[in-house]
Amino acid sequence: MRIRTRRERDRGQVALEYIGFVAILLLVGLAAIQLGVAAYAVNQAGTGARAAARAASLDDPRAGEPKLDPVAAGTAAVSGWLKPDVTPAGSGGDGVTYTVTIKIPSVIPGIPDFGTATRTATMPKLRPHN
């Protein structure tokens, strides 16, 4: 009959502890990635709002040049996988305002999304040079 030593009995315990620790590390890693995705979505919403407001603030195009579409400009300024919603928020006085809303996607399984990121930008209307 063979007597087991303490070292042989502890062998499986180390494997279980390692598996538990790896799971915690994966969750922390996913949370860090999710924070980065959320920050990126907010940044892209600001970029899209500025591009849309800038396109709307420009003077009428010269003969033969196409007129810029602010919604298309705001959408093109944002990464396509974020699917922005570009809407005018006002055009009174000397300025024009556009708002971009983006749904923040989730990288964590089981959580559908993390709300929305909304940014608004206002640009002054350009005046014609006389």
C-alpha atoms as a printed R data frame, in Angstrom:
    type eleno elety resid chain resno       x      y       z
1   ATOM     1    CA   MET     A     1   0.000  0.000   0.000
2   ATOM     2    CA   ARG     A     2   1.264  3.393  -1.023
3   ATOM     3    CA   ILE     A     3   0.995  6.460   1.182
4   ATOM     4    CA   ARG     A     4   0.277  9.726  -0.616
5   ATOM     5    CA   THR     A     5   2.410 12.665   0.245
6   ATOM     6    CA   ARG     A     6   1.101 16.166   0.819
7   ATOM     7    CA   ARG     A     7   2.592 17.309  -2.496
8   ATOM     8    CA   GLU     A     8   0.620 14.764  -4.478
9   ATOM     9    CA   ARG     A     9  -2.648 15.766  -2.768
10  ATOM    10    CA   ASP     A    10  -2.146 19.508  -3.484
11  ATOM    11    CA   ARG     A    11  -1.513 19.012  -7.176
12  ATOM    12    CA   GLY     A    12  -5.160 19.399  -8.287
13  ATOM    13    CA   GLN     A    13  -5.785 22.363  -6.035
14  ATOM    14    CA   VAL     A    14  -3.214 24.475  -7.857
15  ATOM    15    CA   ALA     A    15  -4.938 23.807 -11.187
16  ATOM    16    CA   LEU     A    16  -8.307 24.896  -9.776
17  ATOM    17    CA   GLU     A    17  -6.845 28.080  -8.336
18  ATOM    18    CA   TYR     A    18  -5.218 28.866 -11.676
19  ATOM    19    CA   ILE     A    19  -8.509 28.419 -13.559
20  ATOM    20    CA   GLY     A    20 -10.294 30.750 -11.134
21  ATOM    21    CA   PHE     A    21  -7.596 33.384 -11.441
22  ATOM    22    CA   VAL     A    22  -7.632 33.245 -15.253
23  ATOM    23    CA   ALA     A    23 -11.410 33.819 -15.254
24  ATOM    24    CA   ILE     A    24 -10.991 36.930 -13.100
25  ATOM    25    CA   LEU     A    25  -8.210 38.207 -15.380
26  ATOM    26    CA   LEU     A    26 -10.426 37.720 -18.442
27  ATOM    27    CA   LEU     A    27 -13.248 39.703 -16.841
28  ATOM    28    CA   VAL     A    28 -10.892 42.540 -15.924
29  ATOM    29    CA   GLY     A    29  -9.483 42.507 -19.464
30  ATOM    30    CA   LEU     A    30 -12.937 42.648 -21.040
31  ATOM    31    CA   ALA     A    31 -13.913 45.518 -18.734
32  ATOM    32    CA   ALA     A    32 -10.820 47.464 -19.822
33  ATOM    33    CA   ILE     A    33 -11.605 46.837 -23.490
34  ATOM    34    CA   GLN     A    34 -15.224 47.912 -22.907
35  ATOM    35    CA   LEU     A    35 -14.032 51.162 -21.366
36  ATOM    36    CA   GLY     A    36 -11.903 51.795 -24.450
37  ATOM    37    CA   VAL     A    37 -14.817 51.070 -26.803
38  ATOM    38    CA   ALA     A    38 -17.044 53.477 -24.857
39  ATOM    39    CA   ALA     A    39 -14.415 56.232 -24.982
40  ATOM    40    CA   TYR     A    40 -13.932 55.632 -28.714
41  ATOM    41    CA   ALA     A    41 -17.703 55.882 -29.331
42  ATOM    42    CA   VAL     A    42 -17.873 59.203 -27.460
43  ATOM    43    CA   ASN     A    43 -14.893 60.531 -29.429
44  ATOM    44    CA   GLN     A    44 -16.449 59.454 -32.738
45  ATOM    45    CA   ALA     A    45 -19.772 61.096 -31.834
46  ATOM    46    CA   GLY     A    46 -17.945 64.402 -31.289
47  ATOM    47    CA   THR     A    47 -16.080 64.043 -34.580
48  ATOM    48    CA   GLY     A    48 -19.292 63.341 -36.479
49  ATOM    49    CA   ALA     A    49 -21.110 66.280 -34.896
50  ATOM    50    CA   ARG     A    50 -18.288 68.681 -35.788
51  ATOM    51    CA   ALA     A    51 -18.122 67.396 -39.386
52  ATOM    52    CA   ALA     A    52 -21.887 67.745 -39.872
53  ATOM    53    CA   ALA     A    53 -21.997 71.233 -38.366
54  ATOM    54    CA   ARG     A    54 -19.001 72.311 -40.435
55  ATOM    55    CA   ALA     A    55 -20.602 71.054 -43.660
56  ATOM    56    CA   ALA     A    56 -23.836 72.888 -42.840
57  ATOM    57    CA   SER     A    57 -22.005 76.133 -42.014
58  ATOM    58    CA   LEU     A    58 -20.247 76.448 -45.366
59  ATOM    59    CA   ASP     A    59 -21.332 78.973 -47.976
60  ATOM    60    CA   ASP     A    60 -23.323 77.891 -50.999
61  ATOM    61    CA   PRO     A    61 -21.078 76.099 -53.495
62  ATOM    62    CA   ARG     A    62 -19.796 77.774 -56.630
63  ATOM    63    CA   ALA     A    63 -21.329 76.960 -59.991
64  ATOM    64    CA   GLY     A    64 -20.727 73.332 -60.912
65  ATOM    65    CA   GLU     A    65 -19.733 72.234 -57.389
66  ATOM    66    CA   PRO     A    66 -21.981 69.865 -55.445
67  ATOM    67    CA   LYS     A    67 -23.745 71.058 -52.286
68  ATOM    68    CA   LEU     A    68 -22.499 69.300 -49.167
69  ATOM    69    CA   ASP     A    69 -24.974 67.169 -47.209
70  ATOM    70    CA   PRO     A    70 -24.327 67.669 -43.456
71  ATOM    71    CA   VAL     A    71 -25.879 64.315 -42.504
72  ATOM    72    CA   ALA     A    72 -23.689 62.493 -45.028
73  ATOM    73    CA   ALA     A    73 -20.614 64.405 -43.824
74  ATOM    74    CA   GLY     A    74 -21.325 63.525 -40.188
75  ATOM    75    CA   THR     A    75 -21.959 59.879 -41.037
76  ATOM    76    CA   ALA     A    76 -18.789 59.636 -43.139
77  ATOM    77    CA   ALA     A    77 -16.680 61.083 -40.301
78  ATOM    78    CA   VAL     A    78 -17.653 58.222 -37.957
79  ATOM    79    CA   SER     A    79 -16.406 54.629 -38.201
80  ATOM    80    CA   GLY     A    80 -18.998 52.616 -40.110
81  ATOM    81    CA   TRP     A    81 -19.413 49.881 -37.487
82  ATOM    82    CA   LEU     A    82 -20.729 52.417 -34.962
83  ATOM    83    CA   LYS     A    83 -23.797 53.403 -37.064
84  ATOM    84    CA   PRO     A    84 -24.264 57.046 -36.032
85  ATOM    85    CA   ASP     A    85 -27.566 58.921 -35.965
86  ATOM    86    CA   VAL     A    86 -26.918 62.463 -37.258
87  ATOM    87    CA   THR     A    87 -29.668 65.056 -36.720
88  ATOM    88    CA   PRO     A    88 -29.880 68.836 -36.987
89  ATOM    89    CA   ALA     A    89 -30.315 70.449 -33.585
90  ATOM    90    CA   GLY     A    90 -30.892 74.030 -34.614
91  ATOM    91    CA   SER     A    91 -29.992 76.663 -37.136
92  ATOM    92    CA   GLY     A    92 -30.872 80.000 -35.675
93  ATOM    93    CA   GLY     A    93 -28.929 83.202 -35.862
94  ATOM    94    CA   ASP     A    94 -25.299 83.040 -36.899
95  ATOM    95    CA   GLY     A    95 -24.709 79.352 -36.156
96  ATOM    96    CA   VAL     A    96 -25.770 75.855 -37.085
97  ATOM    97    CA   THR     A    97 -25.938 72.927 -34.650
98  ATOM    98    CA   TYR     A    98 -25.883 69.169 -35.248
99  ATOM    99    CA   THR     A    99 -26.161 66.260 -32.828
100 ATOM   100    CA   VAL     A   100 -24.738 62.761 -33.274
101 ATOM   101    CA   THR     A   101 -25.937 59.813 -31.187
102 ATOM   102    CA   ILE     A   102 -24.126 56.466 -31.180
103 ATOM   103    CA   LYS     A   103 -25.168 53.281 -29.379
104 ATOM   104    CA   ILE     A   104 -22.154 52.029 -27.395
105 ATOM   105    CA   PRO     A   105 -21.628 48.383 -28.379
106 ATOM   106    CA   SER     A   106 -20.824 45.726 -25.784
107 ATOM   107    CA   VAL     A   107 -17.829 43.383 -25.858
108 ATOM   108    CA   ILE     A   108 -18.936 41.609 -22.677
109 ATOM   109    CA   PRO     A   109 -21.083 38.534 -23.361
110 ATOM   110    CA   GLY     A   110 -24.608 38.724 -21.981
111 ATOM   111    CA   ILE     A   111 -24.807 42.535 -21.924
112 ATOM   112    CA   PRO     A   112 -26.567 43.930 -25.031
113 ATOM   113    CA   ASP     A   113 -25.200 47.508 -24.969
114 ATOM   114    CA   PHE     A   114 -23.930 50.251 -22.687
115 ATOM   115    CA   GLY     A   115 -26.302 53.081 -23.529
116 ATOM   116    CA   THR     A   116 -25.615 55.864 -25.981
117 ATOM   117    CA   ALA     A   117 -23.013 58.539 -26.563
118 ATOM   118    CA   THR     A   118 -24.420 61.888 -27.691
119 ATOM   119    CA   ARG     A   119 -22.403 64.900 -28.746
120 ATOM   120    CA   THR     A   120 -23.514 68.240 -30.156
121 ATOM   121    CA   ALA     A   121 -21.452 70.752 -32.118
122 ATOM   122    CA   THR     A   122 -22.199 74.306 -33.233
123 ATOM   123    CA   MET     A   123 -20.342 76.112 -36.006
124 ATOM   124    CA   PRO     A   124 -20.725 79.729 -37.085
125 ATOM   125    CA   LYS     A   125 -22.236 80.293 -40.516
126 ATOM   126    CA   LEU     A   126 -19.744 81.709 -42.975
127 ATOM   127    CA   ARG     A   127 -20.611 85.061 -44.412
128 ATOM   128    CA   PRO     A   128 -20.156 85.772 -48.123
129 ATOM   129    CA   HIS     A   129 -17.157 87.917 -48.982
130 ATOM   130    CA   ASN     A   130 -18.206 91.167 -50.705
